[in-house]
Structures are given as structure tokens and as C-alpha cells.
Coordinates of C-alpha atoms and ligand atoms in Angstrom, one line a residue:
X302 CA -199.3 -11.1 -86.6
X303 CA -197.5 -12.6 -89.3
X304 CA -195.2 -15.7 -88.9
X305 CA -191.5 -15.2 -90.4
X306 CA -191.4 -17.2 -93.2
X307 CA -189.1 -20.1 -93.9
X308 CA -186.8 -20.6 -97.2
X309 CA -184.7 -23.0 -98.8
X310 CA -181.7 -22.3 -99.9
X311 CA -180.8 -24.7 -102.3
X312 CA -177.4 -25.2 -103.8
X313 CA -176.9 -26.4 -107.5
X314 CA -176.0 -29.9 -108.5
X315 CA -172.7 -29.7 -110.3
X316 CA -174.2 -32.6 -112.8
X317 CA -177.1 -31.8 -113.9
X318 CA -179.0 -35.0 -113.9
X319 CA -181.0 -36.1 -117.1
X320 CA -183.7 -37.7 -114.9
X321 CA -184.9 -36.2 -111.9
X322 CA -183.4 -38.3 -108.7
X323 CA -186.5 -37.5 -106.6
X324 CA -189.2 -39.2 -104.8
X325 CA -186.6 -42.1 -104.6
X326 CA -186.1 -43.9 -101.5
X327 CA -182.6 -45.0 -100.6
X328 CA -181.9 -47.6 -98.7
X329 CA -178.3 -48.7 -98.9
X330 CA -176.4 -46.5 -96.2
X331 CA -173.1 -44.8 -97.0
X332 CA -171.2 -41.8 -95.4
X333 CA -172.5 -38.9 -96.7
X334 CA -170.8 -36.1 -94.6
X335 CA -167.5 -36.5 -92.9
X336 CA -166.0 -33.7 -91.1
X337 CA -162.5 -33.9 -89.4
X338 CA -161.1 -31.7 -87.2
X339 CA -162.8 -28.4 -88.5
X340 CA -162.1 -25.1 -87.0
X341 CA -163.4 -21.9 -87.4
X342 CA -162.2 -18.6 -85.4
X343 CA -163.7 -15.2 -85.6
X344 CA -162.0 -11.9 -84.9
X345 CA -163.6 -9.8 -82.8
X346 CA -163.5 -5.8 -83.0
X347 CA -161.6 -5.6 -79.5
X348 CA -159.3 -7.8 -81.1
X349 CA -160.1 -11.4 -79.3
X350 CA -160.3 -14.5 -81.2
X351 CA -163.4 -16.3 -80.8
X352 CA -163.2 -19.9 -81.3
X353 CA -166.8 -20.4 -82.8
X354 CA -166.1 -24.0 -84.1
X355 CA -163.2 -25.9 -82.7
X356 CA -161.7 -28.9 -84.0
X357 CA -165.0 -30.6 -84.6
X358 CA -165.0 -34.4 -86.4
X359 CA -168.6 -35.4 -87.1
X360 CA -169.9 -38.1 -89.7
X361 CA -173.1 -38.6 -90.8
X362 CA -174.6 -41.5 -92.9
X363 CA -177.6 -41.6 -95.2
X364 CA -180.6 -42.3 -93.3
X365 CA -178.9 -40.5 -90.2
X366 CA -180.3 -37.4 -88.5
X367 CA -177.8 -35.8 -86.9
X368 CA -178.4 -32.6 -84.5
X369 CA -176.3 -30.1 -83.2
X370 CA -177.5 -29.0 -79.9
X371 CA -176.4 -26.5 -77.3
X372 CA -176.9 -23.1 -76.0
X373 CA -176.6 -19.9 -78.1
X374 CA -173.4 -19.1 -79.5
X375 CA -171.8 -22.3 -79.0
X376 CA -171.4 -22.7 -82.7
X377 CA -174.0 -24.5 -84.1
X378 CA -174.7 -22.3 -87.3
X379 CA -171.2 -21.4 -87.8
X380 CA -170.4 -25.4 -88.1
X381 CA -173.5 -25.8 -90.4
X382 CA -172.2 -22.5 -92.4
X383 CA -168.7 -23.9 -93.3
X384 CA -170.6 -27.2 -94.2
X385 CA -172.7 -25.5 -96.5
X386 CA -169.6 -23.7 -98.2
X387 CA -170.9 -20.1 -96.9
X388 CA -168.2 -19.8 -94.2
X389 CA -164.5 -20.9 -94.7
X390 CA -163.3 -23.0 -92.0
X391 CA -159.7 -21.9 -90.7
X392 CA -158.7 -25.7 -90.7
X393 CA -160.1 -29.0 -91.1
X394 CA -161.7 -31.1 -94.0
X395 CA -165.5 -31.5 -94.9
X396 CA -166.2 -34.5 -97.5
X397 CA -169.7 -34.6 -99.1
X398 CA -170.6 -37.9 -100.7
X399 CA -167.2 -38.9 -101.0
X400 CA -166.1 -35.5 -102.4
X401 CA -163.5 -33.2 -100.8
X402 CA -165.1 -30.0 -100.6
X403 CA -162.8 -28.2 -98.1
X404 CA -159.6 -29.2 -97.2
X405 CA -157.1 -26.7 -95.3
X406 CA -154.1 -29.0 -96.5
X407 CA -154.8 -29.8 -100.0
X408 CA -155.6 -26.0 -100.3
X409 CA -159.5 -27.2 -101.7
X410 CA -162.3 -24.9 -101.4
X411 CA -165.7 -25.4 -103.3
X412 CA -168.1 -23.2 -103.3
X413 CA -171.6 -23.3 -102.3
X414 CA -172.9 -23.8 -105.6
X415 CA -170.7 -26.4 -106.0
X416 CA -172.0 -28.5 -102.8
X417 CA -174.5 -31.1 -103.4
X418 CA -176.9 -30.3 -100.8
X419 CA -180.2 -28.5 -99.7
X420 CA -180.5 -26.0 -96.7
X421 CA -183.5 -25.0 -95.1
X422 CA -183.4 -21.8 -92.9
X423 CA -185.6 -20.5 -90.2
X424 CA -185.2 -16.7 -91.2
X425 CA -185.2 -16.3 -94.8
X426 CA -188.3 -15.8 -97.3
X427 CA -189.8 -17.8 -99.4
X428 CA -190.3 -16.1 -103.0
X429 CA -193.1 -13.9 -102.2
X430 CA -193.8 -13.2 -106.0
X431 CA -193.9 -17.0 -106.4
X432 CA -196.7 -19.5 -105.8
X433 CA -196.1 -22.5 -103.5
X434 CA -195.9 -24.7 -106.8
X435 CA -193.2 -22.3 -108.0
X436 CA -191.6 -22.0 -105.1
X437 CA -191.1 -25.6 -104.8
X438 CA -190.3 -26.1 -108.5
X439 CA -187.5 -23.7 -108.2
X440 CA -184.3 -26.1 -107.7
X441 CA -185.7 -28.4 -110.3
X442 CA -186.1 -25.5 -113.2
X443 CA -182.4 -25.3 -113.4
X444 CA -181.9 -28.6 -114.4
X445 CA -182.6 -30.0 -117.6
X446 CA -186.0 -31.9 -116.4
X447 CA -189.3 -32.1 -118.4
X448 CA -191.7 -29.7 -117.9
X449 CA -193.9 -32.8 -117.3
X450 CA -191.7 -34.4 -114.9
X451 CA -191.2 -31.3 -112.7
X452 CA -195.3 -30.5 -112.4
X453 CA -195.5 -34.5 -111.2
X454 CA -192.7 -34.1 -108.9
X455 CA -194.0 -31.1 -107.3
X456 CA -197.2 -32.3 -107.0
X457 CA -196.0 -35.4 -105.5
X458 CA -193.9 -34.0 -103.0
X459 CA -196.4 -31.3 -102.0
X460 CA -199.1 -34.2 -101.4
X461 CA -196.3 -36.0 -99.0
X462 CA -195.7 -33.0 -97.3
X463 CA -199.3 -32.2 -96.9
X464 CA -199.3 -28.9 -99.0
X465 CA -201.5 -29.6 -102.0
X466 CA -204.3 -27.8 -101.1
X467 CA -202.4 -24.7 -101.2
X468 CA -200.1 -25.4 -103.9
X469 CA -201.6 -22.1 -106.2
X470 CA -201.2 -20.0 -102.8
X471 CA -198.7 -17.2 -102.4
X472 CA -196.7 -17.8 -99.0
X473 CA -197.7 -14.7 -97.5
X474 CA -201.4 -16.3 -97.6
X475 CA -200.6 -19.5 -96.0
X476 CA -200.0 -20.5 -92.1
X477 CA -196.2 -20.2 -90.8
X478 CA -196.4 -24.3 -90.6
X479 CA -197.4 -24.6 -94.4
X480 CA -194.5 -22.0 -95.1
X481 CA -192.5 -24.5 -93.4
X482 CA -193.8 -27.5 -95.4
X483 CA -193.2 -25.6 -98.7
X484 CA -189.7 -25.0 -97.6
X485 CA -189.0 -28.6 -96.6
X486 CA -190.7 -29.4 -99.8
X487 CA -188.3 -27.4 -101.9
X488 CA -185.4 -29.2 -100.0
X489 CA -186.9 -32.6 -100.6
X490 CA -187.6 -32.1 -104.3
X491 CA -183.9 -31.4 -105.3
X492 CA -183.4 -35.1 -103.9
X493 CA -179.7 -34.3 -102.6
X494 CA -178.2 -36.7 -100.3
X495 CA -177.5 -33.9 -97.6
X496 CA -179.8 -31.6 -95.9
X497 CA -179.1 -29.2 -93.8
X498 CA -181.7 -27.7 -91.1
X499 CA -181.0 -24.4 -89.1
X500 CA -184.1 -24.1 -86.4
X501 CA -186.7 -24.5 -88.9
X502 CA -188.9 -25.0 -86.4
X503 CA -188.5 -22.0 -84.3
X504 CA -191.5 -19.9 -85.6
X505 CA -194.2 -22.5 -85.4
X506 CA -196.4 -23.0 -82.5
X507 CA -195.9 -26.1 -80.3
X508 CA -198.6 -28.3 -81.9
X509 CA -197.6 -27.5 -85.5
X510 CA -194.3 -28.0 -84.2
X511 CA -194.9 -31.6 -83.3
X512 CA -196.8 -32.7 -86.4
X513 CA -193.9 -31.5 -88.4
X514 CA -191.4 -33.5 -86.2
X515 CA -193.4 -36.7 -86.8
X516 CA -193.5 -35.4 -90.5
X517 CA -190.0 -34.7 -90.9
X518 CA -189.0 -37.9 -89.5
X519 CA -191.3 -39.8 -91.6
X520 CA -190.1 -38.1 -94.8
X521 CA -186.4 -38.7 -93.6
X522 CA -187.4 -42.6 -93.4
X523 CA -188.7 -42.5 -96.9
X524 CA -186.2 -40.6 -98.8
X525 CA -183.0 -42.1 -96.8
X526 CA -181.1 -38.1 -96.6
X527 CA -178.5 -37.4 -94.2
X528 CA -179.6 -34.5 -92.2
X529 CA -177.7 -32.0 -90.1
X530 CA -180.0 -30.2 -87.9
X531 CA -179.3 -27.6 -85.6
X532 CA -181.5 -26.6 -82.7
X533 CA -181.2 -25.2 -79.3
X534 CA -184.3 -27.1 -77.9
X535 CA -183.8 -30.3 -76.5
X536 CA -187.1 -31.7 -77.5
X537 CA -186.7 -31.1 -81.2
X538 CA -183.3 -32.7 -80.8
X539 CA -184.8 -36.1 -78.6
X540 CA -187.3 -36.5 -80.9
X541 CA -185.8 -35.9 -84.3
X542 CA -182.0 -37.1 -83.6
X543 CA -180.7 -40.2 -84.2
X544 CA -177.9 -38.7 -83.0
X545 CA -177.0 -35.9 -80.7
X546 CA -173.8 -34.0 -80.8
X547 CA -173.8 -31.7 -77.9
X548 CA -171.8 -28.8 -78.4
X549 CA -170.0 -26.5 -75.9
X550 CA -168.3 -23.5 -76.7
X551 CA -167.2 -24.9 -80.4
X552 CA -166.4 -28.1 -79.2
X553 CA -168.3 -31.7 -79.3
X554 CA -169.2 -32.5 -75.5
X555 CA -170.5 -35.8 -76.6
X556 CA -171.9 -37.7 -79.7
X557 CA -174.6 -40.6 -79.3
X558 CA -177.9 -41.4 -79.3
X559 CA -180.6 -39.4 -77.7
X560 CA -180.8 -42.1 -75.3
X561 CA -177.5 -42.6 -74.5
X562 CA -177.0 -38.7 -74.0
X563 CA -179.6 -38.9 -71.7
X564 CA -178.8 -41.7 -69.8
X565 CA -174.9 -41.6 -69.7
X566 CA -174.2 -38.0 -70.2
X567 CA -170.7 -37.6 -70.4
X568 CA -170.2 -34.4 -68.6
X569 CA -172.0 -32.1 -66.4
X570 CA -172.6 -29.8 -69.1
X571 CA -174.2 -32.3 -71.2
X572 CA -176.5 -34.2 -68.3
X573 CA -177.7 -30.1 -67.0
X574 CA -178.3 -29.5 -70.8
X575 CA -180.6 -32.4 -71.8
X576 CA -183.2 -32.8 -69.1
X577 CA -183.8 -31.6 -65.5
X578 CA -181.9 -32.4 -62.9
X579 CA -181.0 -32.1 -59.3
X580 CA -177.2 -31.4 -58.4
X581 CA -175.9 -31.8 -55.1
X582 CA -172.3 -30.6 -54.9
X583 CA -170.1 -32.3 -52.5
X584 CA -167.0 -33.8 -51.8
X585 CA -166.1 -37.7 -52.0
X586 CA -165.6 -39.5 -48.8
X587 CA -165.0 -43.0 -49.6
X588 CA -164.5 -45.0 -52.7
X589 CA -165.2 -49.1 -52.9
X590 CA -165.5 -51.7 -55.7
X591 CA -169.0 -50.9 -56.7
X592 CA -169.3 -46.9 -55.7
X593 CA -168.3 -43.9 -53.9
X594 CA -170.0 -42.1 -50.8
X595 CA -170.0 -38.3 -51.3
X596 CA -170.8 -36.0 -48.5
X597 CA -173.2 -33.0 -49.5
X598 CA -175.3 -30.5 -47.6
X599 CA -178.5 -32.6 -47.6
X600 CA -176.4 -35.7 -46.7
X601 CA -174.5 -38.5 -47.8
X602 CA -174.9 -39.5 -51.1
X603 CA -174.0 -43.0 -52.6
X604 CA -173.6 -43.6 -56.2
X605 CA -172.9 -46.7 -57.9
X606 CA -172.2 -45.9 -61.7
X607 CA -169.1 -45.6 -63.7
X608 CA -166.9 -42.4 -62.7
X609 CA -163.9 -40.9 -63.4
X610 CA -161.7 -42.6 -61.1
X611 CA -162.3 -40.0 -58.2
X612 CA -160.3 -40.4 -54.8
X613 CA -161.7 -39.1 -51.5
X614 CA -161.4 -35.5 -50.7
X615 CA -162.4 -34.9 -54.8
X616 CA -164.4 -31.9 -55.1
X617 CA -167.8 -33.5 -56.8
X618 CA -171.5 -33.1 -58.2
X619 CA -173.9 -35.7 -58.1
X620 CA -176.8 -35.7 -60.3
X621 CA -180.0 -37.4 -60.5
X622 CA -182.7 -36.5 -62.9
X623 CA -186.4 -35.8 -61.3
X624 CA -188.0 -38.9 -62.1
X625 CA -185.4 -40.9 -60.5
X626 CA -186.3 -39.2 -57.0
X627 CA -188.8 -39.9 -54.5
X628 CA -190.0 -38.8 -51.1
X629 CA -189.8 -41.1 -48.6
X630 CA -190.5 -41.9 -44.9
X631 CA -186.7 -42.6 -44.3
X632 CA -184.9 -41.3 -41.5
X633 CA -181.2 -40.5 -41.0
X634 CA -178.8 -43.2 -41.1
X635 CA -180.3 -44.8 -44.4
X636 CA -178.1 -44.8 -47.7
X637 CA -179.6 -41.7 -49.6
X638 CA -182.2 -40.3 -47.5
X639 CA -181.6 -36.6 -48.1
X640 CA -182.9 -34.2 -45.7
X641 CA -184.9 -31.1 -47.3
X642 CA -187.9 -28.9 -46.6
X643 CA -191.2 -29.7 -48.4
X644 CA -192.5 -26.8 -50.4
X645 CA -195.2 -27.8 -53.0
X646 CA -196.6 -29.9 -55.8
X647 CA -196.7 -29.1 -59.1
X648 CA -199.3 -30.7 -61.2
X649 CA -198.4 -30.7 -65.0
X650 CA -201.1 -33.1 -66.3
X651 CA -198.5 -36.1 -67.0
X652 CA -197.4 -36.3 -63.5
X653 CA -197.0 -34.4 -60.6
X654 CA -193.7 -32.9 -59.0
X655 CA -192.8 -32.6 -55.7
X656 CA -190.8 -29.6 -54.8
X657 CA -188.6 -29.6 -52.0
X658 CA -185.9 -26.8 -50.9
X659 CA -182.4 -26.8 -49.0
X660 CA -180.5 -23.5 -48.4
X661 CA -183.0 -22.0 -51.3
X662 CA -181.8 -24.5 -53.8
X663 CA -184.6 -26.6 -55.1
X664 CA -184.9 -29.9 -56.0
X665 CA -187.4 -31.5 -57.7
X666 CA -188.7 -35.5 -57.5
X667 CA -191.4 -37.0 -59.5
X668 CA -192.7 -39.7 -56.6
X669 CA -194.1 -39.4 -53.4
X670 CA -197.2 -37.6 -51.6
X671 CA -197.7 -34.1 -51.2
X672 CA -196.8 -32.9 -47.6
X673 CA -197.7 -29.9 -45.4
X674 CA -195.5 -26.6 -46.8
X675 CA -192.2 -26.4 -44.7
X676 CA -192.5 -29.9 -43.1
X677 CA -189.2 -31.9 -43.1
X678 CA -189.0 -34.0 -46.4
X679 CA -186.6 -36.9 -47.3
X680 CA -185.4 -37.3 -51.1
X681 CA -184.3 -40.9 -51.8
X682 CA -182.8 -42.3 -55.1
X683 CA -181.3 -45.3 -56.1
X684 CA -177.4 -45.1 -56.4
X685 CA -177.3 -46.7 -60.0
X686 CA -179.2 -43.3 -61.0
X687 CA -176.7 -40.7 -59.2
X688 CA -174.3 -39.6 -61.8
X689 CA -171.2 -38.4 -60.5
X690 CA -168.9 -35.6 -62.3
X691 CA -165.7 -33.3 -61.5
X692 CA -166.7 -29.9 -60.2
Ligands
ATP671 N1 -169.7 -13.2 -88.6 C1 -168.9 -13.1 -87.4 N2 -168.0 -12.6 -86.7 C2 -168.0 -12.9 -85.6 N3 -168.1 -13.7 -84.4 C3 -169.3 -14.4 -85.0 C4 -169.3 -14.1 -86.3 N4 -170.4 -15.2 -86.4 C5 -170.5 -15.9 -85.1 N5 -169.7 -15.2 -84.4 C6 -169.4 -15.8 -82.8 O1 -169.2 -17.3 -83.2 C7 -169.8 -17.8 -82.0 C8 -170.6 -19.0 -82.4 O2 -172.0 -18.1 -83.1 P1 -172.8 -19.0 -83.8 O3 -173.8 -18.6 -84.5 O4 -172.3 -20.3 -84.6 O5 -173.7 -19.8 -82.6 P2 -175.0 -20.6 -82.4 O6 -174.7 -21.6 -81.7 O7 -175.6 -21.0 -84.0 O8 -176.1 -19.6 -81.8 P3 -177.5 -19.6 -81.9 O9 -178.1 -20.5 -81.1 O10 -177.9 -18.2 -80.9 O11 -178.2 -18.9 -83.1 C9 -170.5 -16.8 -81.3 O12 -169.4 -16.4 -79.9 C10 -170.7 -15.8 -82.0 O13 -170.7 -14.3 -81.2
MG672 MG1 -177.5 -20.1 -84.7

């Protein structure tokens, strides 16, 4: 089976540099991309309007790696295409490297060719009739750069990305992982301050994917470009991102560091999209200075985290991660002893997960001993690990 090829669409630089700007690390940090209140609506055939991108504001500095994360259809690709100039937004403003490339108010719209950025896609072929060398050299050929300089740059980048030994090959004679590297090299050789990625790793196997993530991070640290990277894979997002913007129906649900998004999710949507969760729906019974108690089908659960000012009677959901849950020999009356039924232990190599159920709903905790199937099990969790959101 052949792996789909990946390729790069390189937009032309407006000003032709006299010397190649490639393979230069930049250390100073500046704002490379600013998106302000950008919206893009699509008309469906049945006359309804889809807010694919809905009032999005984001900023990316050089050296930053912004991941756009969210489920299928949340607007990731549309936003990326708006930045690249492949889609015209309906409203807002986009500034790339200090230059306004789109403004609905000022009626500015620069073409894709006029925007100084590189793009790496998942599903566009590399030039199949060009060698790896020529594919990488392609963006440089449009510029007034000496031939010897181009040869130098291509070899240097190819080496950096780890494809120097296949530089004379044609794309369909190299592996999917190598094709990805060629596409990456082609984006990097341009030396643009902004590189856009749309799911570039989705067609490589798990092992290569892990290697490429590390490589990509190393290359970004070295070149200092600003990256906007679209994925629906949370592992990609957590490992690559310096910032993650979680999108929900065209809107930014939260933008923060991977750690912040994981540890302090802004909503139920963010909490459940990133990482595994146990969710207990219930009603607030009482609120005090340090937390609140919630009545759930498994018993009363206490949370001691900042929350949205809930009051007794509010319908909420209590959420905690499996790694914070444990099976406890506790009994009724203890804080956060939640009664369920033991089902099984799932061993995944790095840890064992204890699976319990209540009314056909599954809960998972990482700490505790395997019990007899069908026996009574008590889940424990520290109150400071319990998030509370509105339902
Ligand atoms: N050309 C188009 N015409 C009409 N609707 C569109 C068009 N392109 C995208 N959409 C709609 O806009 C919304 C956002 O689509 P988009 O491709 O940006 O999602 P995505 O987050 O990239 O999804 P995926 O993870 O599946 O690639 C979807 O509801 C989609 O159906
Ligand atoms: Mg997409």
C-alpha cells in the first residue's frame, strides 16, 4: 500500500532576497501572526449558514508553535486557509510579520502569493517527476539565488531533516515518513517566518510520527519560525504545541500552554476533548469558602477548585482524570468515596487501569488493586483534583 504523499505549497516572497535567508537561527522574538476577530461563513446548499470560523482572535510570536486542536468540522482548516490567503474571510483582520494581509474594514486582501509563509499539507503530492533535491530546491529557484548557494542550502536542510541519503530519489521511491521530511525540508528551505501545517503527520505510522514530532520541534527551535499546526490528535498537540487553541464550532474554547489546558481546562468541552476523564453529573448541594459538594449517582463528591460561582441546586458535572482516581477500601460517609462495581483491570504496559461501572456508565482509575469481577468498589479522588462545570 502506498502512503499518500505530502507536499508543500510555497507562496512566493514579495521581495526577492539577494542572499538566501535560509538556515539562519533567529533569536529575537516578535509577533509574526495576529488574527483579530476573523470570521468565515459558508452557505450550505439548503440555504443554511455554517459559521466555520466565528470571531477568532489569536497571536503567534516567532519561536512559538500554536496548535489548532478540535474535532472534525470545528474550523481548523478553514482558519488555516484564511491565514494562507486560500480562503477569503467575511470579517476581521490578519497581520503577517507586521503587514496587514487581510482587513475587512480597510478592504485589504493580499493574494496567497503575496503572503510570506510556507505551508505543509497532508494530502498534496510532492512533484512526482522531480527528484527529492529538486522538490526541496523548488521554492529557491524562483528567487535570484546563485546555483551553488541553492545546492548548499538544499543539502544542508536535507541533512538536518535526515533525508540526505535519498536526495537523488524520486518521491514514489521513498517511504511515507521520508516524503513528509521532504515536504518539511521544502517549507524550511524558504526561511519564511511563518509555517502553516495541516495534519502533516496523519498518514505516517505511530513510530515515525513520534520521531517526526521530535524532529519538528528541534527544527523549530533551531530556525525560530512561528508555526500554526492543525490537528485533531491530542498527542500531537500536547507534544508539539507551545500553545494550544482548542476550537469548538469555529470559536476558540481555550488558548493556553498544553499543561494549562490539561490541568485547568476552561470548560467541559476542553476537559473531555483533551485526555481521559471520568464525568459525574449531579446537583450542587452546598457551597463553602473552599469548595462545594455535589450529589451524584455514585454518592456525594467534593471539589476544592476555583469554579464558576455555583449555588446549591445548580446542575453541574464533576470531572476528574483517571490518573487522579484510586480504588479505596473506604466506606459510606467518607468524603469522595464513590460506590460502583468492579469490572476489570486493563494493563497497558506503563500502567494498569481499574475499570468500574455504575448504571452501565464506565469509570476508570489508575490506582488500586484488581478485585473480583462484580464486587463492590469504592472510587476515591482528592477534592483538589475534581473540576466542576455547568452541564
Ligand atoms: N467550501 C465549503 N463549503 C461549505 N462548507 C464548508 C466548506 N469548507 C468547510 N465547510 C464547513 O465548515 C466547517 C469547518 O470545516 P473545516 O474543514 O474547517 O473543519 P476542520 O476542523 O478542518 O475538520 P477536519 O478535522 O475534518 O479536517 C464544517 O462544518 C464544514 O462542513
Ligand atoms: Mg481539516
